[in-house]
Coordinates of C-alpha atoms in Angstrom, one line a residue:
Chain X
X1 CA -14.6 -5.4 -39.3
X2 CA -14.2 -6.2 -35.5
X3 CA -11.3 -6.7 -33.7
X4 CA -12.4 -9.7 -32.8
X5 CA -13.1 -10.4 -36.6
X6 CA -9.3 -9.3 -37.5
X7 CA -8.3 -11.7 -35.0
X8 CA -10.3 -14.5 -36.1
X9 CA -9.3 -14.1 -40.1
X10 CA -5.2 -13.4 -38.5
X11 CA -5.1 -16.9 -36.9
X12 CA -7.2 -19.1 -38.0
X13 CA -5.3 -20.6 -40.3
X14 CA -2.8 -22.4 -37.7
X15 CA -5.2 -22.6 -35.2
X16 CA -8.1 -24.2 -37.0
X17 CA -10.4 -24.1 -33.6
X18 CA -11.3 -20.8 -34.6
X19 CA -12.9 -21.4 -37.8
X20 CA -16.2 -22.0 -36.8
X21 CA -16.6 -18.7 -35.6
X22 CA -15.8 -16.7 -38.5
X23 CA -19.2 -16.2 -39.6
X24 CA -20.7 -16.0 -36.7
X25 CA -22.4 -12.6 -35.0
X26 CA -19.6 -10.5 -33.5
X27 CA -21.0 -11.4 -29.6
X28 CA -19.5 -15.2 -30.4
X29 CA -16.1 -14.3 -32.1
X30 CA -15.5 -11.7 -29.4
X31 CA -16.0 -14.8 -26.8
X32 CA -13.8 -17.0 -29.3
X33 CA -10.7 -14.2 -29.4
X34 CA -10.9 -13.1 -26.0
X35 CA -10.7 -17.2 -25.1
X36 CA -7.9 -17.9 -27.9
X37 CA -6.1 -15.4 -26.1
X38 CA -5.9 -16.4 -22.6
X39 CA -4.7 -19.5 -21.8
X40 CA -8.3 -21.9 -21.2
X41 CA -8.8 -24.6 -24.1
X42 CA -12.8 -24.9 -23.4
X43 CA -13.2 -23.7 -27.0
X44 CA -10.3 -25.8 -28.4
X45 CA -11.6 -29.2 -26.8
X46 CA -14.9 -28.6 -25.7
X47 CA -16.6 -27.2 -28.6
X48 CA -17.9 -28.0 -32.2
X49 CA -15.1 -28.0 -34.4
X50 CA -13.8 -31.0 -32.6
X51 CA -16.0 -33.5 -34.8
X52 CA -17.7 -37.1 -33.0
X53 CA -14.7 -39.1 -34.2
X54 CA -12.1 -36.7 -32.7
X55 CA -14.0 -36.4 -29.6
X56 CA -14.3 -40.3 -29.1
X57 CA -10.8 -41.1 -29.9
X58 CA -9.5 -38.7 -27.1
X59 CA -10.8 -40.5 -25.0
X60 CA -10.4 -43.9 -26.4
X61 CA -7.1 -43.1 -27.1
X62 CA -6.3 -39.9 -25.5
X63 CA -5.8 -38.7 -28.8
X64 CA -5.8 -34.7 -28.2
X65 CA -8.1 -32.7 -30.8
X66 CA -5.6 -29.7 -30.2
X67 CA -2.3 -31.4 -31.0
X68 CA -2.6 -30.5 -34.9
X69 CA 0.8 -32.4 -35.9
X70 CA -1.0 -36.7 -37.0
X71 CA 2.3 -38.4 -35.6
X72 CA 2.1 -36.7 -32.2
X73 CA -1.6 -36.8 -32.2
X74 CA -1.6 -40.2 -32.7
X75 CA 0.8 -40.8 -29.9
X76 CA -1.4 -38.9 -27.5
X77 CA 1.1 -36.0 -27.1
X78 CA -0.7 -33.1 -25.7
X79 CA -1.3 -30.1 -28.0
X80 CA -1.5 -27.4 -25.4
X81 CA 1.4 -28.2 -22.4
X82 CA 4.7 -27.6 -23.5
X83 CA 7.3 -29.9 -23.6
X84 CA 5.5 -32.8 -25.9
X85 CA 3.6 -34.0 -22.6
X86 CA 1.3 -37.0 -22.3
X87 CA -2.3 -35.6 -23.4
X88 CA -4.5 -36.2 -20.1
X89 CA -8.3 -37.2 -20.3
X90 CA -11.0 -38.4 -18.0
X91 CA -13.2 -41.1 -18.3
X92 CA -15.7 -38.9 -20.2
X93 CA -15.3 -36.4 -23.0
X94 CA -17.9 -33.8 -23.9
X95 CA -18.7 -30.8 -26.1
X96 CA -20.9 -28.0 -26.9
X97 CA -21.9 -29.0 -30.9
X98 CA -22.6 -25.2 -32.2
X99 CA -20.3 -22.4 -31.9
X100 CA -23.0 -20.3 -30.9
X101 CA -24.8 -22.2 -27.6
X102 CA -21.1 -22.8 -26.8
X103 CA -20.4 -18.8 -26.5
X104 CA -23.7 -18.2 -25.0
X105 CA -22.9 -20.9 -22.3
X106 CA -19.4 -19.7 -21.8
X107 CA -21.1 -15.9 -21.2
X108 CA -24.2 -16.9 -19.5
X109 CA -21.8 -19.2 -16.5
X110 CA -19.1 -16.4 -16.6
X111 CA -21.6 -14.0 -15.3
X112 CA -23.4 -16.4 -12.4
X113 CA -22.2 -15.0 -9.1
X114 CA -20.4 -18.1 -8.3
X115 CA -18.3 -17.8 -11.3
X116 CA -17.9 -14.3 -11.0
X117 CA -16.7 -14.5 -7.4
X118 CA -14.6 -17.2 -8.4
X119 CA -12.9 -14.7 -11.1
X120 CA -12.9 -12.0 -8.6
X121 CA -10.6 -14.1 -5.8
X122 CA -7.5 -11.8 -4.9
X123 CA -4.4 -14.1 -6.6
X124 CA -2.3 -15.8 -4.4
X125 CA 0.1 -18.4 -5.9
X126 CA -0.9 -21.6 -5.9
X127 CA -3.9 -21.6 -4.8
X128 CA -7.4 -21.2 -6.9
X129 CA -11.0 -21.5 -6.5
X130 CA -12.9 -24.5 -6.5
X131 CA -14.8 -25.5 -9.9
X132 CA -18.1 -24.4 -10.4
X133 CA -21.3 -26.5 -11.8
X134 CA -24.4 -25.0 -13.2
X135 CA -27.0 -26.6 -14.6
X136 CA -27.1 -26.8 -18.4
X137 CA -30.5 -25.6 -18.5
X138 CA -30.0 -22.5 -16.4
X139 CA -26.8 -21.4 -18.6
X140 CA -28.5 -22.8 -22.4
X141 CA -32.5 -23.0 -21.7
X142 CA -34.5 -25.9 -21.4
X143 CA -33.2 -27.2 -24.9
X144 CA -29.6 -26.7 -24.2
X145 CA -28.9 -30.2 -23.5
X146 CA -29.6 -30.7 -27.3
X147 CA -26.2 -28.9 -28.6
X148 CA -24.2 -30.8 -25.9
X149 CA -22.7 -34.6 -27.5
X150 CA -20.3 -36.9 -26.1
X151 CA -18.6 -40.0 -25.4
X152 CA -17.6 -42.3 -22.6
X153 CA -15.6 -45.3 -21.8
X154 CA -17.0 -48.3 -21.6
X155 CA -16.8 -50.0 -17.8
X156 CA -14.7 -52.8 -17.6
X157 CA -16.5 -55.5 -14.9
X158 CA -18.9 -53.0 -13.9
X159 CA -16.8 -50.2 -12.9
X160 CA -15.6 -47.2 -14.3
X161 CA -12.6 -46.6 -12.3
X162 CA -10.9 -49.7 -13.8
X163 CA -12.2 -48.8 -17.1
X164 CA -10.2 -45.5 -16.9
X165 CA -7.3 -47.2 -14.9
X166 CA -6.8 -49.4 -18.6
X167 CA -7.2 -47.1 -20.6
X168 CA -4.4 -45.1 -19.1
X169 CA -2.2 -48.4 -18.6
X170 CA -3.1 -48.9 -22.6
X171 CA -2.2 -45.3 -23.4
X172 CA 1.7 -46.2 -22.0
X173 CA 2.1 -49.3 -23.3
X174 CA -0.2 -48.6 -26.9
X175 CA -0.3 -52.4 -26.7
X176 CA -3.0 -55.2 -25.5
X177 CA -6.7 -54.5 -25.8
X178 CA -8.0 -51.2 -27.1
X179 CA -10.5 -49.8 -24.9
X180 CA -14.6 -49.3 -25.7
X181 CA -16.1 -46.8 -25.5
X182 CA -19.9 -45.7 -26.1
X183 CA -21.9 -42.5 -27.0
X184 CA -23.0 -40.7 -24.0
X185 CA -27.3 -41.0 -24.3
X186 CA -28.4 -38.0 -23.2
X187 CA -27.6 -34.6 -21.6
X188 CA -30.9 -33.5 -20.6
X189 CA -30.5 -32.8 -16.6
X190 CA -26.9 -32.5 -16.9
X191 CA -24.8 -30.0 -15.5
X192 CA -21.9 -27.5 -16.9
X193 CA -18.2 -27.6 -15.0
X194 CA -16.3 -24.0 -15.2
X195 CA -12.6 -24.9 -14.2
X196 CA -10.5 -21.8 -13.1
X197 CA -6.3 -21.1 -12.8
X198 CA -4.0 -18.6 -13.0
X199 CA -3.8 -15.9 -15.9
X200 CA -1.1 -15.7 -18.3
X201 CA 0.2 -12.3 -16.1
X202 CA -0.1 -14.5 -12.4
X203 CA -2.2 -11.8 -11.5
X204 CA -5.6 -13.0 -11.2
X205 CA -8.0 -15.8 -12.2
X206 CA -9.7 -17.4 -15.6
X207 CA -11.7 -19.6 -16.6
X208 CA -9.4 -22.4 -17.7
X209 CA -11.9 -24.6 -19.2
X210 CA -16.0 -25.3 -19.2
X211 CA -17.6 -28.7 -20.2
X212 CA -20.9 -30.2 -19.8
X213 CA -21.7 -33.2 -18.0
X214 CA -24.6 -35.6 -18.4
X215 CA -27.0 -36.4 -15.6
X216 CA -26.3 -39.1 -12.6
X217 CA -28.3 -42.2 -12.9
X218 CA -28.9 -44.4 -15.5
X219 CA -30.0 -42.7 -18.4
X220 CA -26.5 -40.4 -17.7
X221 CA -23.2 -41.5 -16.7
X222 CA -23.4 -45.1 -16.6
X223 CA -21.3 -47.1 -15.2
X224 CA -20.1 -45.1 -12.3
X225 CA -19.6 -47.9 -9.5
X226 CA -19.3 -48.1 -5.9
X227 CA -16.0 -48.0 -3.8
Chain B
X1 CA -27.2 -22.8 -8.3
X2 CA -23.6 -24.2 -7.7
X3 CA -24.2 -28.0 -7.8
X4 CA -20.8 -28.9 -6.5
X5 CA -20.4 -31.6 -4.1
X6 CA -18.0 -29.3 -1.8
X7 CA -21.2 -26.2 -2.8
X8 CA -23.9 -27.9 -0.8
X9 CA -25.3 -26.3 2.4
X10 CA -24.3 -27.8 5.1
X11 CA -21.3 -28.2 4.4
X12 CA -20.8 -32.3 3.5
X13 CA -18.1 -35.0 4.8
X14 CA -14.9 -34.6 3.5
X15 CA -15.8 -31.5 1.3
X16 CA -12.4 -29.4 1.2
X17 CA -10.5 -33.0 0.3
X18 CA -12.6 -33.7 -2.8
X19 CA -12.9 -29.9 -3.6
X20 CA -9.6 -29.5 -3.3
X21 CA -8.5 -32.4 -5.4
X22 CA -11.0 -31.6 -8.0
X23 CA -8.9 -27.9 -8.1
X24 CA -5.9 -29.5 -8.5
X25 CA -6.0 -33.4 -9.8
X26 CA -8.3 -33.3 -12.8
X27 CA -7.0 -33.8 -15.8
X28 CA -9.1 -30.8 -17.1
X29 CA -7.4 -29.3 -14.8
X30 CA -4.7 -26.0 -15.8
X31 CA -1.4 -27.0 -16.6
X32 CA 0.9 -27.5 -13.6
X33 CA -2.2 -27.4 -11.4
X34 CA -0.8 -30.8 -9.4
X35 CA 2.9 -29.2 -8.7
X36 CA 1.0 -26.3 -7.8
X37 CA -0.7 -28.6 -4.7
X38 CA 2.6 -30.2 -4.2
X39 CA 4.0 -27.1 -3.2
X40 CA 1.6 -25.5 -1.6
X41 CA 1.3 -29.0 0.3
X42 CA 4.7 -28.9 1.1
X43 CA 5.0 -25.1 2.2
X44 CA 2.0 -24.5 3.5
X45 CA 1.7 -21.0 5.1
X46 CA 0.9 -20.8 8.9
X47 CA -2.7 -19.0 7.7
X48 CA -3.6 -21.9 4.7
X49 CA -6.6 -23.3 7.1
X50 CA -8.0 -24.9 3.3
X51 CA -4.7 -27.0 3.0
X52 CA -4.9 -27.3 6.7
X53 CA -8.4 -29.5 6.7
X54 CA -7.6 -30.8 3.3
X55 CA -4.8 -32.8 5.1
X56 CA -6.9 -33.6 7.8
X57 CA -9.4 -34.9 6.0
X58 CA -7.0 -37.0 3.5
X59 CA -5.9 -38.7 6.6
X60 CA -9.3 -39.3 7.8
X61 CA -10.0 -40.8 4.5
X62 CA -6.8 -42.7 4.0
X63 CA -7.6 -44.6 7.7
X64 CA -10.8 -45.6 6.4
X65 CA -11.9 -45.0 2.7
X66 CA -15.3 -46.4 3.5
X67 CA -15.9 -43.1 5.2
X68 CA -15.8 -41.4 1.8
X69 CA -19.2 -40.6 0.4
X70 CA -20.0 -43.3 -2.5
X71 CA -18.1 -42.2 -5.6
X72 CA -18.0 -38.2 -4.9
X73 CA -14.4 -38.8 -4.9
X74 CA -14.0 -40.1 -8.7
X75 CA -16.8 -37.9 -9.9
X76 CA -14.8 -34.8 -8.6
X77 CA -11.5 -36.1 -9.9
X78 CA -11.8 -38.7 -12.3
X79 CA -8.6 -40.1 -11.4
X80 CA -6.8 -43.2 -13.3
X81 CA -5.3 -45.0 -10.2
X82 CA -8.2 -47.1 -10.2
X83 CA -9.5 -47.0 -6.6
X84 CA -10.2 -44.4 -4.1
X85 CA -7.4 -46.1 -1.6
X86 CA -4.8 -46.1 -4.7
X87 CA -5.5 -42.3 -5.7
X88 CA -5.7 -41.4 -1.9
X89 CA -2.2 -42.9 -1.2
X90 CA -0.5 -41.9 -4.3
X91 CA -1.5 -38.1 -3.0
X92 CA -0.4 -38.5 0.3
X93 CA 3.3 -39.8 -1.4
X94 CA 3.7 -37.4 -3.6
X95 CA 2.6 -34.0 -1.0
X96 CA 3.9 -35.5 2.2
X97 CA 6.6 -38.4 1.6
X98 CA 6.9 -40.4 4.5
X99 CA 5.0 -38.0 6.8
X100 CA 2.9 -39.8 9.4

């Protein structure tokens, strides 16, 4: 048995995110531990144990798939930040469906130069390199956009921005029309996002996250609206 | 190749303010990634020539939001204040105050 293996079979019973992995081939649970051990959530949000109904009420309802406790879930307390924080969430929520592409996109980004010379940026507090965004098809093949799934608000009058700006407004209040949302149709020209911070020791960079994005234009995120 | 709006050659309008608050203002974003701005903002070091422009440019914008490049702003941050303007002003409060 790995050490990634030991890890795995060790934690997975309170954190359930790393189930999926357990019978995978040692490349994906070493990419599973060595993320469950830093401090990005890419494979606690982003990834396929979070099932379509978890995914699409986070962001209907900013109902966090990592907050394991029902009340707080259901409250939209963040399962990550300490402190019993508000759970934060775009407009748009995505993930990588199997276990497998989602290590093999987590690897492939982490070693494009870009990424890499983000990761390699001499630490300085407070500050931290720009996010990156790959193509889905250069990090998971041509077919990669078939293991990616996700969910979207539905625009209120035509715009996006107001869509989120009530869903956040609902969120406070958990009162007055629930927001709508809709199944995003396709990922196929869509892009990956690798979001970087501090490590836990304040001594250099990670990746702090990695999503996937469909493509602009109609057939992608729709209902993105003018100023 | 990096397919960031703030990654394309040459450079484009008001790329450090929407790279910058993509970094910083996303709600993927790491935990205590806005108070990280905030200070940094606040304190910026005499050699910080990225906080520098970003403030630059987030006055630019601020004087006329119609500058910005359509949606870039929200696609970067995906902010919840409902307008570029609102988000824009809101940043400005909270890293400079009253600051002209």
């Amino acid at each position: 048995m790995t050490d990634a293996a030991e890890y795995l079979d060790k934690h997975q019973g309170e954190r359930p995110w790393l189930s999926v992995a357990r019978d995978r081939p040692p490349e994906v649970q070493r990419v599973f531990a060595a993320l469950d051990q830093g401090g990005g959530h890419a494979h606690i949000r982003h990834e396929g144990w979070v099932t379509e109904e978890m995914n699409e009420r986070r962001v209907r309802n900013l109902h966090d798939p990592a907050q394991l406790d029902p009340a707080k879930r259901a409250a939209g307390i963040d399962g990550l930040a300490p402190g019993d924080k508000p759970h934060r969430c775009g407009s748009i929520v995505t993930r990588i469906t199997s276990s497998d592409a989602f290590a093999v996109a987590l690897a492939k980004g982490a070693e494009h130069q870009d990424v890499r010379a983000a990761l390699g940026t001499e630490f300085r507090e407070r500050r931290v390199p720009a996010p990156v965004v790959l193509p889905i098809a250069g990090i998971l093949g041509r077919d990669g956009h078939r293991f990616c799934s996700g969910w979207q608000l539905e625009p209120v009058d035509g715009s996006m921005r107001t869509a989120r700006n009530l869903r956040d407004a609902w969120a406070s209040a958990r009162a007055g029309p629930e927001p709508k949302t809709h199944r995003v149709e396709t990922f196929d020209g869509g892009t990956a996002t690798f979001i970087f911070g501090p490590n836990r020791a304040r001594d250099g960079y990670e990746i702090v996250t990695m999503y996937v994005n469909p493509p602009e234009g109609p057939a992608g995120q729709q209902g993105r609206d003018a100023r | 190749m990096n397919e960031a709006y703030w990654a394309r050659k040459p450079r484009p309008p008001f790329a450090t303010l929407i790279a910058v608050a993509a970094t910083y203002c996303h709600p993927e974003a790491y935990d205590g990634a806005y108070q990280d701005l905030i200070d940094r903002a606040r304190s910026a070091e005499p050699g910080d020539e990225e906080i520098r422009v970003f403030r630059h440019e987030l006055r630019e914008a601020l004087a006329d939001p119609s500058r910005l490049p359509n949606d870039e702003l929200f696609k970067a941050v995906d902010y919840g204040d409902g307008t570029d303007q609102a988000f824009l002003r809101r940043l400005w409060r909270d890293l400079y105050g009253d600051e002209p």
